[in-house]
Amino acid sequence: MEELRSIEVLDKEIQADARKKAEKILEKAEVDCNLLLAGVDELVEKSKTEILKKNDAKIAAFEKDQAAALPLEKERFKVSFIQNAINKAFDDYFKKLSDEKILEILLKKAESYVASFNSQKLNVAFYGFSEQGVKKTIGKAFSVLAYTETEFNKIIVENNEGLSIPKGVILETEDKSVRVRLTISELISQIQDKYRAELFEALFGGRLSK
């Protein structure tokens, strides 16, 4: 009974953490995750054939460990195993996209913020992209004061979300009243919050119970 209660506590902690993350995102803005549905569909289809095949040995080892591990440790290991697999799938997907395509996707997110900019000029900070690429995409959509190359997690605190090469753009109005984060890590976080069940099914096809 004690072990079952421990698992329930862990489950509540995980759910609470997920809710906090979702609330934090929603405080910044309501972003339409359907912008990436086509990309997610592609990711799902490729994951069914590629990721499952690569993970056969890992799943077998995981199931073997499950039989021997304590219930609470099994649950923690399972949560970590699932999250790492999802992170890797996203990382593999974005590594296949060109910087131009990624910037186009991120720029779509900025459309809902246009009114809050109040027609002001913007300062643009970026990381993981070339300045030329950022100017080509962002410069077409907004009036920009200056472009500044920065580093991941320097201006705004972010979770890495398992990315090999984090990439993003941060827009800030001239009077510094509005700052908008257009980053891959934020986008992945939002998609996972909304489509976690679908991603889980695509990656594991019911082979691991949630």
PDB file of C-alpha atoms in Angstrom:
ATOM      1  CA  MET A   1       0.000   0.000   0.000  1.00  0.00           C
ATOM      2  CA  GLU A   2       2.829   2.388   0.840  1.00  0.00           C
ATOM      3  CA  GLU A   3       4.378   1.825  -2.589  1.00  0.00           C
ATOM      4  CA  LEU A   4       1.047   2.491  -4.309  1.00  0.00           C
ATOM      5  CA  ARG A   5       0.644   5.740  -2.374  1.00  0.00           C
ATOM      6  CA  SER A   6       4.183   6.756  -3.390  1.00  0.00           C
ATOM      7  CA  ILE A   7       3.335   6.221  -7.055  1.00  0.00           C
ATOM      8  CA  GLU A   8       0.163   8.281  -6.627  1.00  0.00           C
ATOM      9  CA  VAL A   9       2.170  11.093  -5.049  1.00  0.00           C
ATOM     10  CA  LEU A  10       4.693  10.982  -7.926  1.00  0.00           C
ATOM     11  CA  ASP A  11       1.856  11.040 -10.422  1.00  0.00           C
ATOM     12  CA  LYS A  12       0.297  14.076  -8.751  1.00  0.00           C
ATOM     13  CA  GLU A  13       3.673  15.844  -8.724  1.00  0.00           C
ATOM     14  CA  ILE A  14       4.145  15.184 -12.435  1.00  0.00           C
ATOM     15  CA  GLN A  15       0.649  16.437 -13.217  1.00  0.00           C
ATOM     16  CA  ALA A  16       1.124  19.530 -11.069  1.00  0.00           C
ATOM     17  CA  ASP A  17       4.425  20.312 -12.801  1.00  0.00           C
ATOM     18  CA  ALA A  18       2.796  19.906 -16.222  1.00  0.00           C
ATOM     19  CA  ARG A  19      -0.019  22.235 -15.232  1.00  0.00           C
ATOM     20  CA  LYS A  20       2.401  24.863 -13.972  1.00  0.00           C
ATOM     21  CA  LYS A  21       4.340  24.738 -17.220  1.00  0.00           C
ATOM     22  CA  ALA A  22       1.172  25.050 -19.281  1.00  0.00           C
ATOM     23  CA  GLU A  23      -0.074  27.949 -17.148  1.00  0.00           C
ATOM     24  CA  LYS A  24       3.245  29.747 -17.540  1.00  0.00           C
ATOM     25  CA  ILE A  25       3.013  29.417 -21.312  1.00  0.00           C
ATOM     26  CA  LEU A  26      -0.592  30.608 -21.399  1.00  0.00           C
ATOM     27  CA  GLU A  27       0.309  33.648 -19.326  1.00  0.00           C
ATOM     28  CA  LYS A  28       2.576  34.798 -22.118  1.00  0.00           C
ATOM     29  CA  ALA A  29       0.181  34.127 -24.989  1.00  0.00           C
ATOM     30  CA  GLU A  30      -2.322  31.733 -26.539  1.00  0.00           C
ATOM     31  CA  VAL A  31      -0.403  30.058 -29.348  1.00  0.00           C
ATOM     32  CA  ASP A  32      -2.148  27.992 -31.982  1.00  0.00           C
ATOM     33  CA  CYS A  33      -0.282  24.678 -32.021  1.00  0.00           C
ATOM     34  CA  ASN A  34      -2.116  23.719 -35.227  1.00  0.00           C
ATOM     35  CA  LEU A  35       0.566  25.685 -37.059  1.00  0.00           C
ATOM     36  CA  LEU A  36       2.764  22.617 -36.781  1.00  0.00           C
ATOM     37  CA  LEU A  37       0.137  19.915 -37.288  1.00  0.00           C
ATOM     38  CA  ALA A  38       1.580  19.023 -40.668  1.00  0.00           C
ATOM     39  CA  GLY A  39       5.022  18.726 -39.115  1.00  0.00           C
ATOM     40  CA  VAL A  40       3.683  16.739 -36.182  1.00  0.00           C
ATOM     41  CA  ASP A  41       1.880  14.355 -38.533  1.00  0.00           C
ATOM     42  CA  GLU A  42       5.120  13.798 -40.396  1.00  0.00           C
ATOM     43  CA  LEU A  43       6.945  13.285 -37.132  1.00  0.00           C
ATOM     44  CA  VAL A  44       4.338  10.776 -35.974  1.00  0.00           C
ATOM     45  CA  GLU A  45       4.512   8.712 -39.142  1.00  0.00           C
ATOM     46  CA  LYS A  46       8.300   8.625 -39.184  1.00  0.00           C
ATOM     47  CA  SER A  47       8.430   7.851 -35.508  1.00  0.00           C
ATOM     48  CA  LYS A  48       6.244   4.770 -35.935  1.00  0.00           C
ATOM     49  CA  THR A  49       8.741   3.197 -38.311  1.00  0.00           C
ATOM     50  CA  GLU A  50      12.050   4.711 -37.241  1.00  0.00           C
ATOM     51  CA  ILE A  51      11.910   5.353 -33.515  1.00  0.00           C
ATOM     52  CA  LEU A  52      10.138   2.113 -32.610  1.00  0.00           C
ATOM     53  CA  LYS A  53      12.637   0.115 -34.620  1.00  0.00           C
ATOM     54  CA  LYS A  54      15.604   1.808 -32.955  1.00  0.00           C
ATOM     55  CA  ASN A  55      14.070   1.468 -29.506  1.00  0.00           C
ATOM     56  CA  ASP A  56      13.295  -2.274 -29.621  1.00  0.00           C
ATOM     57  CA  ALA A  57      16.375  -3.193 -27.602  1.00  0.00           C
ATOM     58  CA  LYS A  58      15.839  -0.322 -25.171  1.00  0.00           C
ATOM     59  CA  ILE A  59      12.210  -1.282 -24.607  1.00  0.00           C
ATOM     60  CA  ALA A  60      13.196  -4.902 -23.996  1.00  0.00           C
ATOM     61  CA  ALA A  61      15.801  -3.784 -21.469  1.00  0.00           C
ATOM     62  CA  PHE A  62      13.307  -1.452 -19.854  1.00  0.00           C
ATOM     63  CA  GLU A  63      10.713  -4.218 -19.481  1.00  0.00           C
ATOM     64  CA  LYS A  64      13.350  -6.487 -17.957  1.00  0.00           C
ATOM     65  CA  ASP A  65      14.322  -3.787 -15.477  1.00  0.00           C
ATOM     66  CA  GLN A  66      10.653  -3.227 -14.684  1.00  0.00           C
ATOM     67  CA  ALA A  67      10.312  -6.761 -13.385  1.00  0.00           C
ATOM     68  CA  ALA A  68      13.138  -6.280 -10.896  1.00  0.00           C
ATOM     69  CA  ALA A  69      12.841  -2.630  -9.845  1.00  0.00           C
ATOM     70  CA  LEU A  70      10.796  -1.232  -6.993  1.00  0.00           C
ATOM     71  CA  PRO A  71       7.426   0.223  -8.085  1.00  0.00           C
ATOM     72  CA  LEU A  72       8.372   3.842  -7.390  1.00  0.00           C
ATOM     73  CA  GLU A  73      11.710   3.540  -9.159  1.00  0.00           C
ATOM     74  CA  LYS A  74       9.993   1.807 -12.072  1.00  0.00           C
ATOM     75  CA  GLU A  75       7.600   4.715 -12.392  1.00  0.00           C
ATOM     76  CA  ARG A  76      10.387   7.290 -12.306  1.00  0.00           C
ATOM     77  CA  PHE A  77      12.403   5.361 -14.854  1.00  0.00           C
ATOM     78  CA  LYS A  78       9.386   5.022 -17.122  1.00  0.00           C
ATOM     79  CA  VAL A  79       8.602   8.739 -16.994  1.00  0.00           C
ATOM     80  CA  SER A  80      12.225   9.569 -17.799  1.00  0.00           C
ATOM     81  CA  PHE A  81      12.420   6.952 -20.560  1.00  0.00           C
ATOM     82  CA  ILE A  82       9.250   8.236 -22.248  1.00  0.00           C
ATOM     83  CA  GLN A  83      10.307  11.897 -21.992  1.00  0.00           C
ATOM     84  CA  ASN A  84      13.763  11.196 -23.411  1.00  0.00           C
ATOM     85  CA  ALA A  85      12.243   9.328 -26.359  1.00  0.00           C
ATOM     86  CA  ILE A  86       9.843  12.192 -27.107  1.00  0.00           C
ATOM     87  CA  ASN A  87      12.648  14.763 -26.815  1.00  0.00           C
ATOM     88  CA  LYS A  88      14.850  12.772 -29.192  1.00  0.00           C
ATOM     89  CA  ALA A  89      12.055  12.493 -31.744  1.00  0.00           C
ATOM     90  CA  PHE A  90      11.582  16.268 -31.740  1.00  0.00           C
ATOM     91  CA  ASP A  91      15.333  16.876 -31.903  1.00  0.00           C
ATOM     92  CA  ASP A  92      15.668  14.540 -34.895  1.00  0.00           C
ATOM     93  CA  TYR A  93      12.735  16.244 -36.609  1.00  0.00           C
ATOM     94  CA  PHE A  94      14.018  19.807 -36.241  1.00  0.00           C
ATOM     95  CA  LYS A  95      17.560  18.829 -37.237  1.00  0.00           C
ATOM     96  CA  LYS A  96      16.150  17.797 -40.625  1.00  0.00           C
ATOM     97  CA  LEU A  97      14.555  21.219 -41.238  1.00  0.00           C
ATOM     98  CA  SER A  98      16.430  24.123 -42.799  1.00  0.00           C
ATOM     99  CA  ASP A  99      16.957  27.269 -40.736  1.00  0.00           C
ATOM    100  CA  GLU A 100      14.734  29.124 -43.186  1.00  0.00           C
ATOM    101  CA  LYS A 101      11.869  26.693 -42.588  1.00  0.00           C
ATOM    102  CA  ILE A 102      12.285  26.848 -38.804  1.00  0.00           C
ATOM    103  CA  LEU A 103      12.274  30.658 -38.878  1.00  0.00           C
ATOM    104  CA  GLU A 104       9.101  30.626 -40.974  1.00  0.00           C
ATOM    105  CA  ILE A 105       7.419  28.358 -38.427  1.00  0.00           C
ATOM    106  CA  LEU A 106       8.520  30.523 -35.512  1.00  0.00           C
ATOM    107  CA  LEU A 107       7.450  33.699 -37.293  1.00  0.00           C
ATOM    108  CA  LYS A 108       3.903  32.325 -37.578  1.00  0.00           C
ATOM    109  CA  LYS A 109       3.737  32.410 -33.797  1.00  0.00           C
ATOM    110  CA  ALA A 110       4.423  36.147 -33.802  1.00  0.00           C
ATOM    111  CA  GLU A 111       1.240  36.964 -35.718  1.00  0.00           C
ATOM    112  CA  SER A 112      -0.883  36.930 -32.556  1.00  0.00           C
ATOM    113  CA  TYR A 113       1.432  39.496 -30.925  1.00  0.00           C
ATOM    114  CA  VAL A 114       1.398  42.121 -33.676  1.00  0.00           C
ATOM    115  CA  ALA A 115      -1.279  44.263 -32.010  1.00  0.00           C
ATOM    116  CA  SER A 116       0.662  44.358 -28.725  1.00  0.00           C
ATOM    117  CA  PHE A 117       3.695  45.821 -30.519  1.00  0.00           C
ATOM    118  CA  ASN A 118       1.691  49.018 -31.166  1.00  0.00           C
ATOM    119  CA  SER A 119       3.525  49.587 -34.448  1.00  0.00           C
ATOM    120  CA  GLN A 120       6.806  50.059 -32.590  1.00  0.00           C
ATOM    121  CA  LYS A 121      10.161  49.129 -34.013  1.00  0.00           C
ATOM    122  CA  LEU A 122      11.718  45.998 -32.573  1.00  0.00           C
ATOM    123  CA  ASN A 123      15.054  44.898 -31.222  1.00  0.00           C
ATOM    124  CA  VAL A 124      15.772  41.346 -32.331  1.00  0.00           C
ATOM    125  CA  ALA A 125      18.015  38.954 -30.422  1.00  0.00           C
ATOM    126  CA  PHE A 126      18.731  35.526 -31.883  1.00  0.00           C
ATOM    127  CA  TYR A 127      20.720  32.352 -31.253  1.00  0.00           C
ATOM    128  CA  GLY A 128      21.407  29.282 -33.345  1.00  0.00           C
ATOM    129  CA  PHE A 129      20.675  31.145 -36.589  1.00  0.00           C
ATOM    130  CA  SER A 130      22.769  33.299 -38.887  1.00  0.00           C
ATOM    131  CA  GLU A 131      22.104  37.031 -38.789  1.00  0.00           C
ATOM    132  CA  GLN A 132      21.490  36.987 -42.527  1.00  0.00           C
ATOM    133  CA  GLY A 133      18.795  34.341 -42.163  1.00  0.00           C
ATOM    134  CA  VAL A 134      17.070  36.184 -39.333  1.00  0.00           C
ATOM    135  CA  LYS A 135      17.105  39.459 -41.248  1.00  0.00           C
ATOM    136  CA  LYS A 136      15.645  37.771 -44.308  1.00  0.00           C
ATOM    137  CA  THR A 137      12.690  36.356 -42.381  1.00  0.00           C
ATOM    138  CA  ILE A 138      12.024  38.732 -39.495  1.00  0.00           C
ATOM    139  CA  GLY A 139      12.962  41.835 -41.468  1.00  0.00           C
ATOM    140  CA  LYS A 140      10.185  41.146 -43.959  1.00  0.00           C
ATOM    141  CA  ALA A 141       7.534  41.100 -41.261  1.00  0.00           C
ATOM    142  CA  PHE A 142       8.634  43.820 -38.832  1.00  0.00           C
ATOM    143  CA  SER A 143      10.447  47.129 -38.647  1.00  0.00           C
ATOM    144  CA  VAL A 144      13.687  46.314 -36.822  1.00  0.00           C
ATOM    145  CA  LEU A 145      15.980  48.657 -34.925  1.00  0.00           C
ATOM    146  CA  ALA A 146      18.850  46.240 -34.378  1.00  0.00           C
ATOM    147  CA  TYR A 147      19.835  42.573 -34.532  1.00  0.00           C
ATOM    148  CA  THR A 148      21.908  41.075 -31.730  1.00  0.00           C
ATOM    149  CA  GLU A 149      23.325  37.569 -31.566  1.00  0.00           C
ATOM    150  CA  THR A 150      22.994  36.041 -28.104  1.00  0.00           C
ATOM    151  CA  GLU A 151      23.115  32.615 -26.462  1.00  0.00           C
ATOM    152  CA  PHE A 152      20.496  30.116 -25.391  1.00  0.00           C
ATOM    153  CA  ASN A 153      19.179  30.814 -21.880  1.00  0.00           C
ATOM    154  CA  LYS A 154      20.971  34.161 -21.590  1.00  0.00           C
ATOM    155  CA  ILE A 155      18.137  36.640 -22.072  1.00  0.00           C
ATOM    156  CA  ILE A 156      15.212  34.403 -21.081  1.00  0.00           C
ATOM    157  CA  VAL A 157      15.380  31.283 -18.933  1.00  0.00           C
ATOM    158  CA  GLU A 158      14.278  28.234 -20.941  1.00  0.00           C
ATOM    159  CA  ASN A 159      14.274  24.459 -20.689  1.00  0.00           C
ATOM    160  CA  ASN A 160      16.468  22.803 -23.290  1.00  0.00           C
ATOM    161  CA  GLU A 161      13.810  20.165 -24.140  1.00  0.00           C
ATOM    162  CA  GLY A 162      16.586  17.805 -25.260  1.00  0.00           C
ATOM    163  CA  LEU A 163      17.665  19.895 -28.252  1.00  0.00           C
ATOM    164  CA  SER A 164      21.143  19.290 -29.677  1.00  0.00           C
ATOM    165  CA  ILE A 165      21.216  22.797 -31.139  1.00  0.00           C
ATOM    166  CA  PRO A 166      18.754  25.218 -29.497  1.00  0.00           C
ATOM    167  CA  LYS A 167      17.545  27.952 -31.834  1.00  0.00           C
ATOM    168  CA  GLY A 168      15.357  30.938 -31.278  1.00  0.00           C
ATOM    169  CA  VAL A 169      14.482  34.586 -31.783  1.00  0.00           C
ATOM    170  CA  ILE A 170      13.449  37.107 -29.126  1.00  0.00           C
ATOM    171  CA  LEU A 171      11.529  40.215 -30.166  1.00  0.00           C
ATOM    172  CA  GLU A 172      11.364  43.280 -27.914  1.00  0.00           C
ATOM    173  CA  THR A 173       9.636  46.573 -28.559  1.00  0.00           C
ATOM    174  CA  GLU A 174      11.662  49.779 -28.569  1.00  0.00           C
ATOM    175  CA  ASP A 175      10.193  50.886 -25.226  1.00  0.00           C
ATOM    176  CA  LYS A 176      10.877  47.399 -23.777  1.00  0.00           C
ATOM    177  CA  SER A 177       7.241  47.011 -22.733  1.00  0.00           C
ATOM    178  CA  VAL A 178       6.693  43.841 -24.758  1.00  0.00           C
ATOM    179  CA  ARG A 179       9.032  40.905 -25.205  1.00  0.00           C
ATOM    180  CA  VAL A 180       8.105  37.859 -27.309  1.00  0.00           C
ATOM    181  CA  ARG A 181       9.972  34.560 -27.324  1.00  0.00           C
ATOM    182  CA  LEU A 182       9.972  32.635 -30.602  1.00  0.00           C
ATOM    183  CA  THR A 183      12.075  29.570 -29.833  1.00  0.00           C
ATOM    184  CA  ILE A 184      12.088  25.896 -30.720  1.00  0.00           C
ATOM    185  CA  SER A 185      12.203  24.885 -27.058  1.00  0.00           C
ATOM    186  CA  GLU A 186       9.065  26.878 -26.253  1.00  0.00           C
ATOM    187  CA  LEU A 187       7.286  25.473 -29.293  1.00  0.00           C
ATOM    188  CA  ILE A 188       8.186  21.892 -28.338  1.00  0.00           C
ATOM    189  CA  SER A 189       6.962  22.494 -24.797  1.00  0.00           C
ATOM    190  CA  GLN A 190       3.610  23.754 -26.063  1.00  0.00           C
ATOM    191  CA  ILE A 191       3.166  20.863 -28.490  1.00  0.00           C
ATOM    192  CA  GLN A 192       4.001  18.328 -25.794  1.00  0.00           C
ATOM    193  CA  ASP A 193       1.469  19.887 -23.448  1.00  0.00           C
ATOM    194  CA  LYS A 194      -1.256  19.613 -26.084  1.00  0.00           C
ATOM    195  CA  TYR A 195      -0.332  16.420 -27.939  1.00  0.00           C
ATOM    196  CA  ARG A 196       1.463  14.288 -25.318  1.00  0.00           C
ATOM    197  CA  ALA A 197      -1.002  11.393 -25.634  1.00  0.00           C
ATOM    198  CA  GLU A 198      -0.664  11.321 -29.432  1.00  0.00           C
ATOM    199  CA  LEU A 199       3.132  11.490 -29.240  1.00  0.00           C
ATOM    200  CA  PHE A 200       3.216   8.691 -26.675  1.00  0.00           C
ATOM    201  CA  GLU A 201       1.040   6.480 -28.888  1.00  0.00           C
ATOM    202  CA  ALA A 202       3.147   7.233 -31.973  1.00  0.00           C
ATOM    203  CA  LEU A 203       6.423   6.436 -30.274  1.00  0.00           C
ATOM    204  CA  PHE A 204       5.405   3.354 -28.320  1.00  0.00           C
ATOM    205  CA  GLY A 205       2.185   2.122 -29.934  1.00  0.00           C
ATOM    206  CA  GLY A 206       0.782   0.853 -26.643  1.00  0.00           C
ATOM    207  CA  ARG A 207       3.922  -1.140 -25.826  1.00  0.00           C
ATOM    208  CA  LEU A 208       4.334   0.742 -22.543  1.00  0.00           C
ATOM    209  CA  SER A 209       1.422   1.516 -20.281  1.00  0.00           C
ATOM    210  CA  LYS A 210       1.200   5.167 -19.264  1.00  0.00           C
TER     211      LYS A 210
END
